[in-house]
Amino acid sequence: MQRYFIPPEQLTESEAIVTGDDAHHIANVMRARTGDTIIISNGDNREVLAKLEYISKDRVIAAVVEPLPMLAEPAIRVTIAQSLPKGDKLETVIQKGTEIGAVRFLPFVSERTVVQYDAKKESKRLERWHKIAKEAAEQAHRNRIPAVEPPCSWKQLMQAAREADKAFFCYEKEEGTMLKQAVVQAIAERGGTAGMNVMLVVGPEGGFTEREAAEAEAAGCVCVKLGRRILRTETAGMVGLTCLLYEAGEMGG
């Protein structure tokens, strides 16, 4: 069944109002008819089954049939902090990371970031990143849309890492600690995953410098390896996220 996220103010106790691109999708792509049912979420704390009552090209009204349980979100909350990669790789990270179960994306600039960050283009890029996260969340039947933050500096990233319950720093020169064992230990120390906020820090195409690794450790990050192979920057986050969720029991492990 098709799922749509709408602003909280458009979902009342009795009806849901869908506008914009989603209304167009219902009317012209899905070719829905009155009486059909869809799932509506406010992207935060409420999700309902709704029956379509009125359909036009830019506005759809649906009656709330019943509330639905929100069971799709992982107990452990993972932020993917991704050094800005070249091209459209960050779009891939956001799309696939949303499907897998990340709750937040934090792009950042590091020493070897190749992309020239342009603040003038930030608004348009953020709008596109949010749209990608929304569409991926709908496709994956998520209960919430992951947050996509504006790109931040290295200093801001280190502060965010300090605020996390645990931050894992993916570093190809790390010789001992694998992500798996670090995650298992962190969960054991906490006594479970409920409400646990974890950050997974992924470097750019050229990797992190030794200075950055040292500063990350000083900020409380745990340097980890993702295996014996060197992964592309857009692959590392997805592999790390999957490992985290598996070890947290979110994938039946």
mmCIF file of C-alpha atoms in Angstrom:
data_model
loop_
_atom_site.group_PDB
_atom_site.id
_atom_site.type_symbol
_atom_site.label_atom_id
_atom_site.label_comp_id
_atom_site.label_asym_id
_atom_site.label_seq_id
_atom_site.Cartn_x
_atom_site.Cartn_y
_atom_site.Cartn_z
ATOM 1 C CA MET A 1 0.000 0.000 0.000
ATOM 2 C CA GLN A 2 1.332 3.425 -0.938
ATOM 3 C CA ARG A 3 2.604 5.637 1.888
ATOM 4 C CA TYR A 4 2.793 9.441 1.976
ATOM 5 C CA PHE A 5 4.331 11.892 4.413
ATOM 6 C CA ILE A 6 2.465 15.152 4.948
ATOM 7 C CA PRO A 7 2.986 18.118 7.317
ATOM 8 C CA PRO A 8 1.504 17.515 10.800
ATOM 9 C CA GLU A 9 -1.008 20.349 10.406
ATOM 10 C CA GLN A 10 -2.513 18.582 7.369
ATOM 11 C CA LEU A 11 -3.354 15.453 9.363
ATOM 12 C CA THR A 12 -6.235 16.032 11.766
ATOM 13 C CA GLU A 13 -8.151 13.521 13.867
ATOM 14 C CA SER A 14 -10.636 12.916 11.057
ATOM 15 C CA GLU A 15 -8.953 13.705 7.742
ATOM 16 C CA ALA A 16 -5.713 14.063 5.829
ATOM 17 C CA ILE A 17 -5.047 16.679 3.153
ATOM 18 C CA VAL A 18 -2.391 15.818 0.584
ATOM 19 C CA THR A 19 -1.062 18.567 -1.704
ATOM 20 C CA GLY A 20 1.739 19.275 -4.176
ATOM 21 C CA ASP A 21 3.757 16.497 -5.785
ATOM 22 C CA ASP A 22 2.138 13.826 -3.605
ATOM 23 C CA ALA A 23 -1.351 14.821 -4.743
ATOM 24 C CA HIS A 24 -0.132 14.694 -8.344
ATOM 25 C CA HIS A 25 1.343 11.245 -7.703
ATOM 26 C CA ILE A 26 -1.939 9.935 -6.261
ATOM 27 C CA ALA A 27 -4.064 11.383 -9.060
ATOM 28 C CA ASN A 28 -1.873 10.927 -12.131
ATOM 29 C CA VAL A 29 0.738 8.264 -11.373
ATOM 30 C CA MET A 30 -1.173 5.900 -9.113
ATOM 31 C CA ARG A 31 -4.464 6.801 -10.862
ATOM 32 C CA ALA A 32 -6.220 6.278 -7.562
ATOM 33 C CA ARG A 33 -9.981 6.472 -7.180
ATOM 34 C CA THR A 34 -12.227 7.535 -4.350
ATOM 35 C CA GLY A 35 -12.618 4.660 -1.939
ATOM 36 C CA ASP A 36 -9.002 3.521 -2.337
ATOM 37 C CA THR A 37 -6.901 3.429 0.826
ATOM 38 C CA ILE A 38 -3.433 4.802 1.474
ATOM 39 C CA ILE A 39 -1.136 5.198 4.473
ATOM 40 C CA ILE A 40 -0.533 8.730 5.754
ATOM 41 C CA SER A 41 2.199 9.725 8.202
ATOM 42 C CA ASN A 42 3.003 13.082 9.765
ATOM 43 C CA GLY A 43 6.659 12.045 9.778
ATOM 44 C CA ASP A 44 6.876 12.177 13.546
ATOM 45 C CA ASN A 45 4.473 10.412 15.879
ATOM 46 C CA ARG A 46 1.317 9.507 13.982
ATOM 47 C CA GLU A 47 0.434 7.217 11.106
ATOM 48 C CA VAL A 48 -3.024 6.297 9.839
ATOM 49 C CA LEU A 49 -4.905 4.274 7.261
ATOM 50 C CA ALA A 50 -6.969 6.706 5.189
ATOM 51 C CA LYS A 51 -9.685 6.346 2.544
ATOM 52 C CA LEU A 52 -9.644 8.705 -0.439
ATOM 53 C CA GLU A 53 -12.725 10.945 -0.646
ATOM 54 C CA TYR A 54 -11.696 13.720 -3.036
ATOM 55 C CA ILE A 55 -9.027 13.700 -5.754
ATOM 56 C CA SER A 56 -7.792 16.538 -7.955
ATOM 57 C CA LYS A 57 -4.450 17.176 -9.619
ATOM 58 C CA ASP A 58 -3.146 19.331 -6.763
ATOM 59 C CA ARG A 59 -5.260 18.367 -3.731
ATOM 60 C CA VAL A 60 -6.414 15.075 -2.247
ATOM 61 C CA ILE A 61 -8.624 14.644 0.815
ATOM 62 C CA ALA A 62 -8.790 11.347 2.677
ATOM 63 C CA ALA A 63 -10.831 10.284 5.703
ATOM 64 C CA VAL A 64 -8.927 8.739 8.597
ATOM 65 C CA VAL A 65 -10.002 5.105 8.991
ATOM 66 C CA GLU A 66 -7.789 3.932 11.843
ATOM 67 C CA PRO A 67 -4.429 4.605 13.514
ATOM 68 C CA LEU A 68 -1.519 2.348 12.624
ATOM 69 C CA PRO A 69 1.318 1.158 14.870
ATOM 70 C CA MET A 70 4.695 2.754 14.188
ATOM 71 C CA LEU A 71 7.041 -0.229 14.208
ATOM 72 C CA ALA A 72 9.437 0.443 11.336
ATOM 73 C CA GLU A 73 11.986 2.622 13.135
ATOM 74 C CA PRO A 74 15.085 1.046 14.728
ATOM 75 C CA ALA A 75 15.559 1.296 18.494
ATOM 76 C CA ILE A 76 19.152 2.403 17.928
ATOM 77 C CA ARG A 77 19.381 5.817 16.239
ATOM 78 C CA VAL A 78 22.234 6.037 13.736
ATOM 79 C CA THR A 79 23.569 9.252 12.187
ATOM 80 C CA ILE A 80 25.728 8.890 9.089
ATOM 81 C CA ALA A 81 28.293 11.694 9.112
ATOM 82 C CA GLN A 82 29.607 11.764 5.554
ATOM 83 C CA SER A 83 32.455 13.875 4.252
ATOM 84 C CA LEU A 84 31.122 15.598 1.129
ATOM 85 C CA PRO A 85 31.883 13.258 -1.809
ATOM 86 C CA LYS A 86 32.181 14.113 -5.485
ATOM 87 C CA GLY A 87 29.249 14.165 -7.904
ATOM 88 C CA ASP A 88 25.923 12.789 -6.758
ATOM 89 C CA LYS A 89 27.389 10.191 -4.375
ATOM 90 C CA LEU A 90 25.827 11.856 -1.330
ATOM 91 C CA GLU A 91 22.408 11.380 -2.925
ATOM 92 C CA THR A 92 23.141 7.641 -3.078
ATOM 93 C CA VAL A 93 24.232 7.643 0.569
ATOM 94 C CA ILE A 94 21.029 9.412 1.626
ATOM 95 C CA GLN A 95 18.750 7.209 -0.477
ATOM 96 C CA LYS A 96 20.248 3.866 0.512
ATOM 97 C CA GLY A 97 20.972 4.923 4.078
ATOM 98 C CA THR A 98 17.318 5.895 4.500
ATOM 99 C CA GLU A 99 16.176 2.541 3.139
ATOM 100 C CA ILE A 100 18.467 0.674 5.547
ATOM 101 C CA GLY A 101 17.475 2.679 8.623
ATOM 102 C CA ALA A 102 19.615 5.787 9.306
ATOM 103 C CA VAL A 103 17.779 8.526 11.206
ATOM 104 C CA ARG A 104 20.047 11.440 10.295
ATOM 105 C CA PHE A 105 22.646 12.517 7.743
ATOM 106 C CA LEU A 106 25.359 15.030 8.587
ATOM 107 C CA PRO A 107 27.565 16.082 5.637
ATOM 108 C CA PHE A 108 30.868 17.701 6.606
ATOM 109 C CA VAL A 109 34.061 19.134 5.166
ATOM 110 C CA SER A 110 37.382 17.463 6.001
ATOM 111 C CA GLU A 111 40.987 18.006 4.907
ATOM 112 C CA ARG A 112 40.789 15.807 1.819
ATOM 113 C CA THR A 113 37.269 16.774 0.764
ATOM 114 C CA VAL A 114 37.526 17.437 -2.968
ATOM 115 C CA VAL A 115 34.153 19.130 -3.410
ATOM 116 C CA GLN A 116 34.260 22.904 -3.228
ATOM 117 C CA TYR A 117 31.482 23.771 -0.815
ATOM 118 C CA ASP A 118 29.328 26.605 -2.163
ATOM 119 C CA ALA A 119 27.038 28.152 0.446
ATOM 120 C CA LYS A 120 24.992 29.852 -2.302
ATOM 121 C CA LYS A 121 23.908 26.447 -3.605
ATOM 122 C CA GLU A 122 23.186 25.049 -0.141
ATOM 123 C CA SER A 123 19.454 25.771 -0.097
ATOM 124 C CA LYS A 124 18.791 24.062 -3.434
ATOM 125 C CA ARG A 125 20.969 21.060 -2.563
ATOM 126 C CA LEU A 126 19.342 20.669 0.844
ATOM 127 C CA GLU A 127 15.911 20.756 -0.770
ATOM 128 C CA ARG A 128 16.923 17.968 -3.136
ATOM 129 C CA TRP A 129 18.511 15.904 -0.346
ATOM 130 C CA HIS A 130 15.351 16.228 1.751
ATOM 131 C CA LYS A 131 13.237 15.131 -1.212
ATOM 132 C CA ILE A 132 15.439 12.069 -1.756
ATOM 133 C CA ALA A 133 15.150 11.138 1.936
ATOM 134 C CA LYS A 134 11.360 11.576 1.857
ATOM 135 C CA GLU A 135 10.885 9.437 -1.260
ATOM 136 C CA ALA A 136 13.214 6.730 0.064
ATOM 137 C CA ALA A 137 11.391 6.713 3.413
ATOM 138 C CA GLU A 138 8.056 6.291 1.637
ATOM 139 C CA GLN A 139 9.411 3.471 -0.526
ATOM 140 C CA ALA A 140 10.920 1.688 2.488
ATOM 141 C CA HIS A 141 7.767 2.162 4.598
ATOM 142 C CA ARG A 142 9.637 4.138 7.232
ATOM 143 C CA ASN A 143 7.593 5.861 9.941
ATOM 144 C CA ARG A 144 9.774 8.961 9.887
ATOM 145 C CA ILE A 145 11.830 10.891 7.359
ATOM 146 C CA PRO A 146 15.517 11.031 8.334
ATOM 147 C CA ALA A 147 16.902 14.495 9.018
ATOM 148 C CA VAL A 148 19.408 15.849 6.490
ATOM 149 C CA GLU A 149 21.552 18.587 8.018
ATOM 150 C CA PRO A 150 23.396 21.379 6.173
ATOM 151 C CA PRO A 151 27.109 20.648 5.642
ATOM 152 C CA CYS A 152 29.185 21.479 8.707
ATOM 153 C CA SER A 153 32.841 22.145 9.489
ATOM 154 C CA TRP A 154 35.281 19.662 11.012
ATOM 155 C CA LYS A 155 35.064 21.494 14.341
ATOM 156 C CA GLN A 156 31.264 21.239 14.317
ATOM 157 C CA LEU A 157 31.489 17.545 13.450
ATOM 158 C CA MET A 158 33.759 16.866 16.429
ATOM 159 C CA GLN A 159 31.274 18.607 18.718
ATOM 160 C CA ALA A 160 28.439 16.468 17.294
ATOM 161 C CA ALA A 161 30.558 13.347 17.890
ATOM 162 C CA ARG A 162 31.012 14.332 21.552
ATOM 163 C CA GLU A 163 27.241 14.653 21.924
ATOM 164 C CA ALA A 164 26.538 11.143 20.583
ATOM 165 C CA ASP A 165 26.313 8.178 22.943
ATOM 166 C CA LYS A 166 28.984 6.546 20.794
ATOM 167 C CA ALA A 167 30.783 7.663 17.629
ATOM 168 C CA PHE A 168 32.568 5.212 15.327
ATOM 169 C CA PHE A 169 35.281 6.692 13.091
ATOM 170 C CA CYS A 170 35.810 4.618 9.944
ATOM 171 C CA TYR A 171 39.568 4.670 9.416
ATOM 172 C CA GLU A 172 41.332 2.453 6.916
ATOM 173 C CA LYS A 173 44.637 2.674 8.851
ATOM 174 C CA GLU A 174 43.086 1.281 12.031
ATOM 175 C CA GLU A 175 44.904 -1.995 12.683
ATOM 176 C CA GLY A 176 42.948 -3.651 15.438
ATOM 177 C CA THR A 177 39.340 -2.771 16.176
ATOM 178 C CA MET A 178 36.653 -3.948 13.777
ATOM 179 C CA LEU A 179 33.303 -2.145 13.787
ATOM 180 C CA LYS A 180 31.488 -5.348 14.793
ATOM 181 C CA GLN A 181 33.373 -5.804 18.057
ATOM 182 C CA ALA A 182 33.187 -2.094 18.876
ATOM 183 C CA VAL A 183 29.405 -2.096 18.418
ATOM 184 C CA VAL A 184 28.924 -5.250 20.512
ATOM 185 C CA GLN A 185 31.009 -3.731 23.314
ATOM 186 C CA ALA A 186 29.167 -0.388 23.184
ATOM 187 C CA ILE A 187 25.748 -2.069 23.405
ATOM 188 C CA ALA A 188 26.901 -4.273 26.286
ATOM 189 C CA GLU A 189 28.233 -1.256 28.182
ATOM 190 C CA ARG A 190 24.939 0.587 27.711
ATOM 191 C CA GLY A 191 22.823 -2.451 28.525
ATOM 192 C CA GLY A 192 20.731 -2.302 25.350
ATOM 193 C CA THR A 193 20.010 -0.167 22.306
ATOM 194 C CA ALA A 194 16.756 1.630 23.178
ATOM 195 C CA GLY A 195 17.200 5.348 22.528
ATOM 196 C CA MET A 196 20.930 4.929 21.861
ATOM 197 C CA ASN A 197 22.322 7.655 19.583
ATOM 198 C CA VAL A 198 25.243 6.482 17.468
ATOM 199 C CA MET A 199 27.303 8.344 14.887
ATOM 200 C CA LEU A 200 29.143 6.658 12.016
ATOM 201 C CA VAL A 201 31.832 8.959 10.587
ATOM 202 C CA VAL A 202 32.870 8.292 6.972
ATOM 203 C CA GLY A 203 35.721 10.047 5.177
ATOM 204 C CA PRO A 204 36.103 11.408 1.637
ATOM 205 C CA GLU A 205 37.561 9.685 -1.417
ATOM 206 C CA GLY A 206 41.109 10.224 -0.140
ATOM 207 C CA GLY A 207 40.369 9.071 3.389
ATOM 208 C CA PHE A 208 41.169 10.810 6.663
ATOM 209 C CA THR A 209 44.542 12.250 7.650
ATOM 210 C CA GLU A 210 46.410 11.018 10.726
ATOM 211 C CA ARG A 211 45.775 14.384 12.373
ATOM 212 C CA GLU A 212 42.029 13.992 11.859
ATOM 213 C CA ALA A 213 42.108 10.480 13.297
ATOM 214 C CA ALA A 214 43.942 11.750 16.377
ATOM 215 C CA GLU A 215 41.466 14.616 16.845
ATOM 216 C CA ALA A 216 38.544 12.227 16.416
ATOM 217 C CA GLU A 217 39.916 9.947 19.136
ATOM 218 C CA ALA A 218 40.426 12.970 21.388
ATOM 219 C CA ALA A 219 36.741 13.825 20.811
ATOM 220 C CA GLY A 220 35.728 10.365 22.025
ATOM 221 C CA CYS A 221 35.392 8.574 18.686
ATOM 222 C CA VAL A 222 36.343 4.911 18.392
ATOM 223 C CA CYS A 223 38.501 4.269 15.314
ATOM 224 C CA VAL A 224 37.289 1.155 13.504
ATOM 225 C CA LYS A 225 37.844 -0.874 10.352
ATOM 226 C CA LEU A 226 35.021 -2.147 8.150
ATOM 227 C CA GLY A 227 36.960 -5.173 6.958
ATOM 228 C CA ARG A 228 40.139 -6.028 5.086
ATOM 229 C CA ARG A 229 39.058 -4.309 1.889
ATOM 230 C CA ILE A 230 39.076 -0.597 1.081
ATOM 231 C CA LEU A 231 35.549 0.601 0.367
ATOM 232 C CA ARG A 232 34.421 3.536 -1.718
ATOM 233 C CA THR A 233 33.191 6.484 0.317
ATOM 234 C CA GLU A 234 29.576 5.966 -0.813
ATOM 235 C CA THR A 235 29.785 2.259 0.093
ATOM 236 C CA ALA A 236 31.365 2.570 3.541
ATOM 237 C CA GLY A 237 28.375 4.247 5.184
ATOM 238 C CA MET A 238 25.954 1.619 3.913
ATOM 239 C CA VAL A 239 28.183 -1.262 5.041
ATOM 240 C CA GLY A 240 28.773 0.326 8.447
ATOM 241 C CA LEU A 241 25.085 1.114 8.941
ATOM 242 C CA THR A 242 24.067 -2.438 8.051
ATOM 243 C CA CYS A 243 26.635 -3.857 10.480
ATOM 244 C CA LEU A 244 25.398 -1.554 13.260
ATOM 245 C CA LEU A 245 21.755 -2.460 12.787
ATOM 246 C CA TYR A 246 22.503 -6.170 12.499
ATOM 247 C CA GLU A 247 24.539 -6.252 15.706
ATOM 248 C CA ALA A 248 21.762 -4.227 17.403
ATOM 249 C CA GLY A 249 19.267 -6.964 16.492
ATOM 250 C CA GLU A 250 17.383 -4.821 13.977
ATOM 251 C CA MET A 251 17.859 -7.356 11.174
ATOM 252 C CA GLY A 252 17.116 -10.518 13.068
ATOM 253 C CA GLY A 253 20.657 -10.936 14.389
#
